[in-house]
């Protein structure tokens, strides 16, 4: 269940018209893992998580009766037992090298929604910052607070709310004013096969006059001879 931040918000307002159990009721097993998340040192992030969790007590999961979901039946998800992914599976470069984009000199990799520095390759360029959420918060807290959770419409979108309730890491890119990048920044989100909910998130803060070509890929790593287990992942990348 992924989310991102950007100018257009959550990719459209997700108005749920079905009558049924709330998301909190359907996803009780998933939400039981929320208390396992370590509290942030920043009160506003803890408040953001709490508000998103409260929205899950109101919002319901979409059904085939909802216009935007009439071709996608997710009812089976409510019958499976998912746990939140609180740690990333360790992968090596050879495991995911086929996902790499040669044109990108900067690559930011998150596995199961959590930053994987051993797989990432970041080139310093004109003051651009490319890292994960905890790292960027240490130096750009004000800029992050101004945008994180402001554009992903979690108050009306059940999946954005679920993502925000488990907010603990994210891919973050900050591009200074009037900086134009020639090579793309590759954001790579990898899910590993386990019965888990992953919450990938991306925030791009591109200041006035900046140009940042970006690529966002989502893949799944499946070890040889290992059956792929159910994994609930939804991503909504946005740029601000």
PDB file of C-alpha atoms in Angstrom:
ATOM      1  CA  UNK A   1       0.000   0.000   0.000  1.00  0.00           C
ATOM      2  CA  UNK A   2       2.047   2.899  -1.235  1.00  0.00           C
ATOM      3  CA  UNK A   3       1.678   6.616  -1.396  1.00  0.00           C
ATOM      4  CA  UNK A   4       3.567   9.665  -2.495  1.00  0.00           C
ATOM      5  CA  UNK A   5       3.307  13.387  -2.355  1.00  0.00           C
ATOM      6  CA  UNK A   6       2.704  15.773  -5.200  1.00  0.00           C
ATOM      7  CA  UNK A   7       0.853  18.505  -6.950  1.00  0.00           C
ATOM      8  CA  UNK A   8      -2.218  16.556  -8.006  1.00  0.00           C
ATOM      9  CA  UNK A   9      -2.826  14.877  -4.688  1.00  0.00           C
ATOM     10  CA  UNK A  10      -4.000  11.266  -4.486  1.00  0.00           C
ATOM     11  CA  UNK A  11      -4.651  10.696  -8.153  1.00  0.00           C
ATOM     12  CA  UNK A  12      -8.309  11.536  -7.727  1.00  0.00           C
ATOM     13  CA  UNK A  13     -10.733  11.480  -4.865  1.00  0.00           C
ATOM     14  CA  UNK A  14     -11.629   7.948  -3.863  1.00  0.00           C
ATOM     15  CA  UNK A  15     -15.289   8.207  -2.893  1.00  0.00           C
ATOM     16  CA  UNK A  16     -16.491   4.940  -1.422  1.00  0.00           C
ATOM     17  CA  UNK A  17     -20.180   4.308  -1.896  1.00  0.00           C
ATOM     18  CA  UNK A  18     -20.455   0.743  -0.689  1.00  0.00           C
ATOM     19  CA  UNK A  19     -22.049  -0.141   2.610  1.00  0.00           C
ATOM     20  CA  UNK A  20     -20.055  -2.563   4.692  1.00  0.00           C
ATOM     21  CA  UNK A  21     -17.463  -2.941   7.370  1.00  0.00           C
ATOM     22  CA  UNK A  22     -14.965  -0.167   7.758  1.00  0.00           C
ATOM     23  CA  UNK A  23     -11.402  -0.675   6.630  1.00  0.00           C
ATOM     24  CA  UNK A  24     -10.356  -1.023  10.258  1.00  0.00           C
ATOM     25  CA  UNK A  25     -12.739  -3.948  10.622  1.00  0.00           C
ATOM     26  CA  UNK A  26     -11.599  -5.679   7.441  1.00  0.00           C
ATOM     27  CA  UNK A  27      -7.902  -5.060   8.069  1.00  0.00           C
ATOM     28  CA  UNK A  28      -7.817  -5.744  11.793  1.00  0.00           C
ATOM     29  CA  UNK A  29      -4.857  -8.135  11.493  1.00  0.00           C
ATOM     30  CA  UNK A  30      -2.823  -5.562   9.587  1.00  0.00           C
ATOM     31  CA  UNK A  31      -3.670  -2.708  11.933  1.00  0.00           C
ATOM     32  CA  UNK A  32      -2.768  -4.786  14.975  1.00  0.00           C
ATOM     33  CA  UNK A  33       0.843  -4.315  13.924  1.00  0.00           C
ATOM     34  CA  UNK A  34       0.703  -0.516  14.008  1.00  0.00           C
ATOM     35  CA  UNK A  35       1.680  -0.266  17.703  1.00  0.00           C
ATOM     36  CA  UNK A  36       4.898  -2.112  16.812  1.00  0.00           C
ATOM     37  CA  UNK A  37       6.118   0.919  14.870  1.00  0.00           C
ATOM     38  CA  UNK A  38       8.652   2.921  16.860  1.00  0.00           C
ATOM     39  CA  UNK A  39       7.362   6.365  17.742  1.00  0.00           C
ATOM     40  CA  UNK A  40       8.893   9.215  15.796  1.00  0.00           C
ATOM     41  CA  UNK A  41      10.893  11.867  17.615  1.00  0.00           C
ATOM     42  CA  UNK A  42       8.742  14.406  15.747  1.00  0.00           C
ATOM     43  CA  UNK A  43       5.298  14.947  17.226  1.00  0.00           C
ATOM     44  CA  UNK A  44       3.751  15.967  13.906  1.00  0.00           C
ATOM     45  CA  UNK A  45       4.613  12.619  12.302  1.00  0.00           C
ATOM     46  CA  UNK A  46       3.040  10.741  15.198  1.00  0.00           C
ATOM     47  CA  UNK A  47      -0.041  12.953  14.844  1.00  0.00           C
ATOM     48  CA  UNK A  48      -0.174  12.265  11.094  1.00  0.00           C
ATOM     49  CA  UNK A  49      -0.091   8.524  11.703  1.00  0.00           C
ATOM     50  CA  UNK A  50      -2.798   8.765  14.332  1.00  0.00           C
ATOM     51  CA  UNK A  51      -5.094  10.854  12.135  1.00  0.00           C
ATOM     52  CA  UNK A  52      -4.725   8.374   9.277  1.00  0.00           C
ATOM     53  CA  UNK A  53      -5.482   5.496  11.618  1.00  0.00           C
ATOM     54  CA  UNK A  54      -8.634   7.266  12.778  1.00  0.00           C
ATOM     55  CA  UNK A  55      -9.772   7.674   9.170  1.00  0.00           C
ATOM     56  CA  UNK A  56      -9.663   3.886   8.770  1.00  0.00           C
ATOM     57  CA  UNK A  57     -12.434   3.706  11.377  1.00  0.00           C
ATOM     58  CA  UNK A  58     -14.632   5.653   8.962  1.00  0.00           C
ATOM     59  CA  UNK A  59     -13.578   4.713   5.437  1.00  0.00           C
ATOM     60  CA  UNK A  60     -14.651   1.423   3.866  1.00  0.00           C
ATOM     61  CA  UNK A  61     -12.871  -0.703   1.339  1.00  0.00           C
ATOM     62  CA  UNK A  62     -14.076  -0.217  -2.248  1.00  0.00           C
ATOM     63  CA  UNK A  63     -16.179  -2.885  -3.940  1.00  0.00           C
ATOM     64  CA  UNK A  64     -17.332  -3.612  -7.469  1.00  0.00           C
ATOM     65  CA  UNK A  65     -20.194  -1.193  -6.820  1.00  0.00           C
ATOM     66  CA  UNK A  66     -17.752   1.698  -6.814  1.00  0.00           C
ATOM     67  CA  UNK A  67     -17.232   3.191 -10.263  1.00  0.00           C
ATOM     68  CA  UNK A  68     -13.440   3.384 -10.041  1.00  0.00           C
ATOM     69  CA  UNK A  69     -13.225  -0.228  -8.839  1.00  0.00           C
ATOM     70  CA  UNK A  70     -15.919  -1.939 -10.894  1.00  0.00           C
ATOM     71  CA  UNK A  71     -13.343  -4.025 -12.768  1.00  0.00           C
ATOM     72  CA  UNK A  72     -11.165  -4.821  -9.739  1.00  0.00           C
ATOM     73  CA  UNK A  73     -12.423  -7.217  -7.079  1.00  0.00           C
ATOM     74  CA  UNK A  74     -10.334  -6.957  -3.909  1.00  0.00           C
ATOM     75  CA  UNK A  75     -12.754  -8.868  -1.686  1.00  0.00           C
ATOM     76  CA  UNK A  76     -10.299 -11.784  -1.360  1.00  0.00           C
ATOM     77  CA  UNK A  77      -7.840  -9.487   0.404  1.00  0.00           C
ATOM     78  CA  UNK A  78     -10.193  -9.232   3.368  1.00  0.00           C
ATOM     79  CA  UNK A  79     -10.078 -13.017   3.777  1.00  0.00           C
ATOM     80  CA  UNK A  80      -6.298 -13.243   4.014  1.00  0.00           C
ATOM     81  CA  UNK A  81      -4.143 -12.629   7.060  1.00  0.00           C
ATOM     82  CA  UNK A  82      -1.535  -9.952   6.417  1.00  0.00           C
ATOM     83  CA  UNK A  83       1.049  -8.544   8.801  1.00  0.00           C
ATOM     84  CA  UNK A  84       2.832  -5.233   8.308  1.00  0.00           C
ATOM     85  CA  UNK A  85       6.386  -5.364   6.971  1.00  0.00           C
ATOM     86  CA  UNK A  86       8.406  -3.757   9.759  1.00  0.00           C
ATOM     87  CA  UNK A  87      11.804  -4.798   8.442  1.00  0.00           C
ATOM     88  CA  UNK A  88      13.265  -5.287   4.990  1.00  0.00           C
ATOM     89  CA  UNK A  89      14.453  -8.583   3.565  1.00  0.00           C
ATOM     90  CA  UNK A  90      18.183  -8.358   2.886  1.00  0.00           C
ATOM     91  CA  UNK A  91      18.942  -8.467  -0.826  1.00  0.00           C
ATOM     92  CA  UNK A  92      22.169  -8.197  -2.771  1.00  0.00           C
ATOM     93  CA  UNK A  93      22.803  -6.236  -5.955  1.00  0.00           C
ATOM     94  CA  UNK A  94      22.691  -9.373  -8.101  1.00  0.00           C
ATOM     95  CA  UNK A  95      19.155 -10.087  -6.878  1.00  0.00           C
ATOM     96  CA  UNK A  96      17.667  -6.974  -8.444  1.00  0.00           C
ATOM     97  CA  UNK A  97      20.233  -5.842 -11.026  1.00  0.00           C
ATOM     98  CA  UNK A  98      17.780  -6.607 -13.835  1.00  0.00           C
ATOM     99  CA  UNK A  99      15.630  -3.734 -12.580  1.00  0.00           C
ATOM    100  CA  UNK A 100      18.406  -1.163 -12.884  1.00  0.00           C
ATOM    101  CA  UNK A 101      18.272   1.635 -15.459  1.00  0.00           C
ATOM    102  CA  UNK A 102      21.645   2.349 -17.053  1.00  0.00           C
ATOM    103  CA  UNK A 103      20.850   5.991 -17.780  1.00  0.00           C
ATOM    104  CA  UNK A 104      20.299   6.753 -14.092  1.00  0.00           C
ATOM    105  CA  UNK A 105      23.408   7.743 -12.164  1.00  0.00           C
ATOM    106  CA  UNK A 106      21.353   8.065  -8.982  1.00  0.00           C
ATOM    107  CA  UNK A 107      19.291   5.159  -7.714  1.00  0.00           C
ATOM    108  CA  UNK A 108      17.255   4.994  -4.505  1.00  0.00           C
ATOM    109  CA  UNK A 109      16.059   1.521  -3.530  1.00  0.00           C
ATOM    110  CA  UNK A 110      13.478   0.592  -0.917  1.00  0.00           C
ATOM    111  CA  UNK A 111      12.770  -3.054  -0.086  1.00  0.00           C
ATOM    112  CA  UNK A 112       9.401  -3.767   1.499  1.00  0.00           C
ATOM    113  CA  UNK A 113       9.005  -0.007   1.888  1.00  0.00           C
ATOM    114  CA  UNK A 114      12.273   0.374   3.818  1.00  0.00           C
ATOM    115  CA  UNK A 115      15.465   2.035   2.542  1.00  0.00           C
ATOM    116  CA  UNK A 116      18.160  -0.369   1.348  1.00  0.00           C
ATOM    117  CA  UNK A 117      21.421   1.653   1.312  1.00  0.00           C
ATOM    118  CA  UNK A 118      23.488  -1.321   0.081  1.00  0.00           C
ATOM    119  CA  UNK A 119      21.427  -1.333  -3.129  1.00  0.00           C
ATOM    120  CA  UNK A 120      21.232   2.417  -3.617  1.00  0.00           C
ATOM    121  CA  UNK A 121      23.679   4.589  -5.524  1.00  0.00           C
ATOM    122  CA  UNK A 122      23.468   8.306  -4.864  1.00  0.00           C
ATOM    123  CA  UNK A 123      25.572  10.866  -6.717  1.00  0.00           C
ATOM    124  CA  UNK A 124      25.770  14.345  -5.201  1.00  0.00           C
ATOM    125  CA  UNK A 125      24.570  16.858  -7.782  1.00  0.00           C
ATOM    126  CA  UNK A 126      24.075  20.603  -7.351  1.00  0.00           C
ATOM    127  CA  UNK A 127      22.767  20.384  -3.844  1.00  0.00           C
ATOM    128  CA  UNK A 128      20.112  17.790  -4.652  1.00  0.00           C
ATOM    129  CA  UNK A 129      19.213  15.526  -1.740  1.00  0.00           C
ATOM    130  CA  UNK A 130      18.287  11.899  -2.421  1.00  0.00           C
ATOM    131  CA  UNK A 131      17.815   9.684   0.615  1.00  0.00           C
ATOM    132  CA  UNK A 132      15.251   8.142   2.914  1.00  0.00           C
ATOM    133  CA  UNK A 133      12.811   9.930   5.203  1.00  0.00           C
ATOM    134  CA  UNK A 134      14.659   9.748   8.570  1.00  0.00           C
ATOM    135  CA  UNK A 135      17.887  10.983   6.977  1.00  0.00           C
ATOM    136  CA  UNK A 136      16.328  13.923   5.140  1.00  0.00           C
ATOM    137  CA  UNK A 137      14.279  14.940   8.185  1.00  0.00           C
ATOM    138  CA  UNK A 138      17.543  15.607  10.014  1.00  0.00           C
ATOM    139  CA  UNK A 139      18.460  18.387   7.565  1.00  0.00           C
ATOM    140  CA  UNK A 140      15.226  19.452   5.824  1.00  0.00           C
ATOM    141  CA  UNK A 141      12.549  18.992   8.469  1.00  0.00           C
ATOM    142  CA  UNK A 142      10.655  22.195   7.613  1.00  0.00           C
ATOM    143  CA  UNK A 143      10.424  21.396   3.895  1.00  0.00           C
ATOM    144  CA  UNK A 144       9.307  17.839   4.595  1.00  0.00           C
ATOM    145  CA  UNK A 145       6.672  18.893   7.124  1.00  0.00           C
ATOM    146  CA  UNK A 146       5.232  21.360   4.600  1.00  0.00           C
ATOM    147  CA  UNK A 147       4.501  18.552   2.117  1.00  0.00           C
ATOM    148  CA  UNK A 148       4.449  15.130   3.773  1.00  0.00           C
ATOM    149  CA  UNK A 149       0.845  14.006   4.084  1.00  0.00           C
ATOM    150  CA  UNK A 150      -0.444  17.229   2.542  1.00  0.00           C
ATOM    151  CA  UNK A 151      -0.944  15.942  -0.996  1.00  0.00           C
ATOM    152  CA  UNK A 152      -1.807  12.276  -0.471  1.00  0.00           C
ATOM    153  CA  UNK A 153      -5.555  12.465   0.151  1.00  0.00           C
ATOM    154  CA  UNK A 154      -5.621  10.001   3.024  1.00  0.00           C
ATOM    155  CA  UNK A 155      -8.718  11.549   4.569  1.00  0.00           C
ATOM    156  CA  UNK A 156     -10.782  10.263   1.637  1.00  0.00           C
ATOM    157  CA  UNK A 157      -8.641   7.423   0.250  1.00  0.00           C
ATOM    158  CA  UNK A 158      -8.595   4.223   2.268  1.00  0.00           C
ATOM    159  CA  UNK A 159      -5.307   2.950   0.828  1.00  0.00           C
ATOM    160  CA  UNK A 160      -3.532   6.271   1.294  1.00  0.00           C
ATOM    161  CA  UNK A 161      -4.817   6.266   4.882  1.00  0.00           C
ATOM    162  CA  UNK A 162      -3.432   2.767   5.452  1.00  0.00           C
ATOM    163  CA  UNK A 163      -0.071   3.830   4.053  1.00  0.00           C
ATOM    164  CA  UNK A 164       0.041   6.967   6.200  1.00  0.00           C
ATOM    165  CA  UNK A 165      -0.942   5.062   9.341  1.00  0.00           C
ATOM    166  CA  UNK A 166       2.249   3.018   8.903  1.00  0.00           C
ATOM    167  CA  UNK A 167       4.458   5.925   7.841  1.00  0.00           C
ATOM    168  CA  UNK A 168       8.034   5.260   8.951  1.00  0.00           C
ATOM    169  CA  UNK A 169      10.208   5.452   5.848  1.00  0.00           C
ATOM    170  CA  UNK A 170      10.017   6.869   2.329  1.00  0.00           C
ATOM    171  CA  UNK A 171      12.037   7.767  -0.724  1.00  0.00           C
ATOM    172  CA  UNK A 172      12.704  11.508  -0.541  1.00  0.00           C
ATOM    173  CA  UNK A 173      14.169  13.779  -3.219  1.00  0.00           C
ATOM    174  CA  UNK A 174      14.731  17.507  -2.680  1.00  0.00           C
ATOM    175  CA  UNK A 175      15.846  19.570  -5.694  1.00  0.00           C
ATOM    176  CA  UNK A 176      16.954  23.195  -5.107  1.00  0.00           C
ATOM    177  CA  UNK A 177      15.620  26.163  -7.031  1.00  0.00           C
ATOM    178  CA  UNK A 178      16.706  26.435 -10.706  1.00  0.00           C
ATOM    179  CA  UNK A 179      18.644  23.163 -10.667  1.00  0.00           C
ATOM    180  CA  UNK A 180      18.159  21.124 -13.854  1.00  0.00           C
ATOM    181  CA  UNK A 181      19.268  17.505 -13.840  1.00  0.00           C
ATOM    182  CA  UNK A 182      20.231  15.778 -17.068  1.00  0.00           C
ATOM    183  CA  UNK A 183      20.181  12.166 -15.884  1.00  0.00           C
ATOM    184  CA  UNK A 184      17.069  10.627 -14.323  1.00  0.00           C
ATOM    185  CA  UNK A 185      16.743   9.693 -10.665  1.00  0.00           C
ATOM    186  CA  UNK A 186      15.618   6.081 -10.426  1.00  0.00           C
ATOM    187  CA  UNK A 187      13.292   5.194  -7.560  1.00  0.00           C
ATOM    188  CA  UNK A 188      13.044   1.435  -7.207  1.00  0.00           C
ATOM    189  CA  UNK A 189      10.571  -0.208  -4.844  1.00  0.00           C
ATOM    190  CA  UNK A 190      10.979  -3.964  -4.338  1.00  0.00           C
ATOM    191  CA  UNK A 191       8.503  -6.259  -2.590  1.00  0.00           C
ATOM    192  CA  UNK A 192       9.664  -9.661  -1.337  1.00  0.00           C
ATOM    193  CA  UNK A 193       7.349 -12.688  -1.253  1.00  0.00           C
ATOM    194  CA  UNK A 194       5.817 -12.867   2.169  1.00  0.00           C
ATOM    195  CA  UNK A 195       2.333 -12.422   3.535  1.00  0.00           C
ATOM    196  CA  UNK A 196       2.838  -8.815   4.410  1.00  0.00           C
ATOM    197  CA  UNK A 197       1.610  -5.322   3.742  1.00  0.00           C
ATOM    198  CA  UNK A 198       4.336  -3.044   2.452  1.00  0.00           C
ATOM    199  CA  UNK A 199       3.925   0.718   2.521  1.00  0.00           C
ATOM    200  CA  UNK A 200       6.255   2.305  -0.067  1.00  0.00           C
ATOM    201  CA  UNK A 201       6.094   6.071  -0.194  1.00  0.00           C
ATOM    202  CA  UNK A 202       7.774   8.776  -2.228  1.00  0.00           C
ATOM    203  CA  UNK A 203       8.084  12.522  -1.705  1.00  0.00           C
ATOM    204  CA  UNK A 204       9.700  14.755  -4.325  1.00  0.00           C
ATOM    205  CA  UNK A 205      10.126  18.430  -3.437  1.00  0.00           C
ATOM    206  CA  UNK A 206      11.167  20.240  -6.617  1.00  0.00           C
ATOM    207  CA  UNK A 207      11.619  23.954  -5.998  1.00  0.00           C
ATOM    208  CA  UNK A 208      10.742  26.668  -8.509  1.00  0.00           C
ATOM    209  CA  UNK A 209      12.599  26.441 -11.808  1.00  0.00           C
ATOM    210  CA  UNK A 210      14.046  22.992 -11.131  1.00  0.00           C
ATOM    211  CA  UNK A 211      13.937  20.062 -13.531  1.00  0.00           C
ATOM    212  CA  UNK A 212      14.235  16.504 -12.243  1.00  0.00           C
ATOM    213  CA  UNK A 213      13.591  13.632 -14.660  1.00  0.00           C
ATOM    214  CA  UNK A 214      12.482  10.673 -12.617  1.00  0.00           C
ATOM    215  CA  UNK A 215      11.723   7.010 -13.063  1.00  0.00           C
ATOM    216  CA  UNK A 216       9.669   4.989 -10.603  1.00  0.00           C
ATOM    217  CA  UNK A 217       9.621   1.188 -10.802  1.00  0.00           C
ATOM    218  CA  UNK A 218       7.887  -1.401  -8.671  1.00  0.00           C
ATOM    219  CA  UNK A 219       9.075  -5.006  -8.758  1.00  0.00           C
ATOM    220  CA  UNK A 220       8.873  -8.224  -6.813  1.00  0.00           C
ATOM    221  CA  UNK A 221      11.832 -10.387  -5.891  1.00  0.00           C
ATOM    222  CA  UNK A 222      11.101 -14.104  -5.979  1.00  0.00           C
ATOM    223  CA  UNK A 223      13.859 -16.494  -4.889  1.00  0.00           C
ATOM    224  CA  UNK A 224      14.303 -19.610  -7.080  1.00  0.00           C
ATOM    225  CA  UNK A 225      11.927 -22.457  -6.290  1.00  0.00           C
ATOM    226  CA  UNK A 226      10.026 -20.367  -3.768  1.00  0.00           C
ATOM    227  CA  UNK A 227       6.319 -19.842  -4.355  1.00  0.00           C
ATOM    228  CA  UNK A 228       5.181 -16.236  -4.371  1.00  0.00           C
ATOM    229  CA  UNK A 229       2.946 -15.537  -1.389  1.00  0.00           C
ATOM    230  CA  UNK A 230       0.245 -12.870  -1.263  1.00  0.00           C
ATOM    231  CA  UNK A 231       1.523  -9.353  -0.821  1.00  0.00           C
ATOM    232  CA  UNK A 232      -0.614  -6.224  -0.553  1.00  0.00           C
ATOM    233  CA  UNK A 233       1.132  -3.250  -2.123  1.00  0.00           C
ATOM    234  CA  UNK A 234      -0.312  -0.122  -3.696  1.00  0.00           C
ATOM    235  CA  UNK A 235       1.719   2.918  -4.660  1.00  0.00           C
ATOM    236  CA  UNK A 236       0.674   6.410  -5.652  1.00  0.00           C
ATOM    237  CA  UNK A 237       3.777   8.432  -6.570  1.00  0.00           C
ATOM    238  CA  UNK A 238       3.460  12.216  -6.678  1.00  0.00           C
ATOM    239  CA  UNK A 239       5.701  15.201  -7.240  1.00  0.00           C
ATOM    240  CA  UNK A 240       5.445  18.619  -5.677  1.00  0.00           C
TER     241      UNK A 240
END
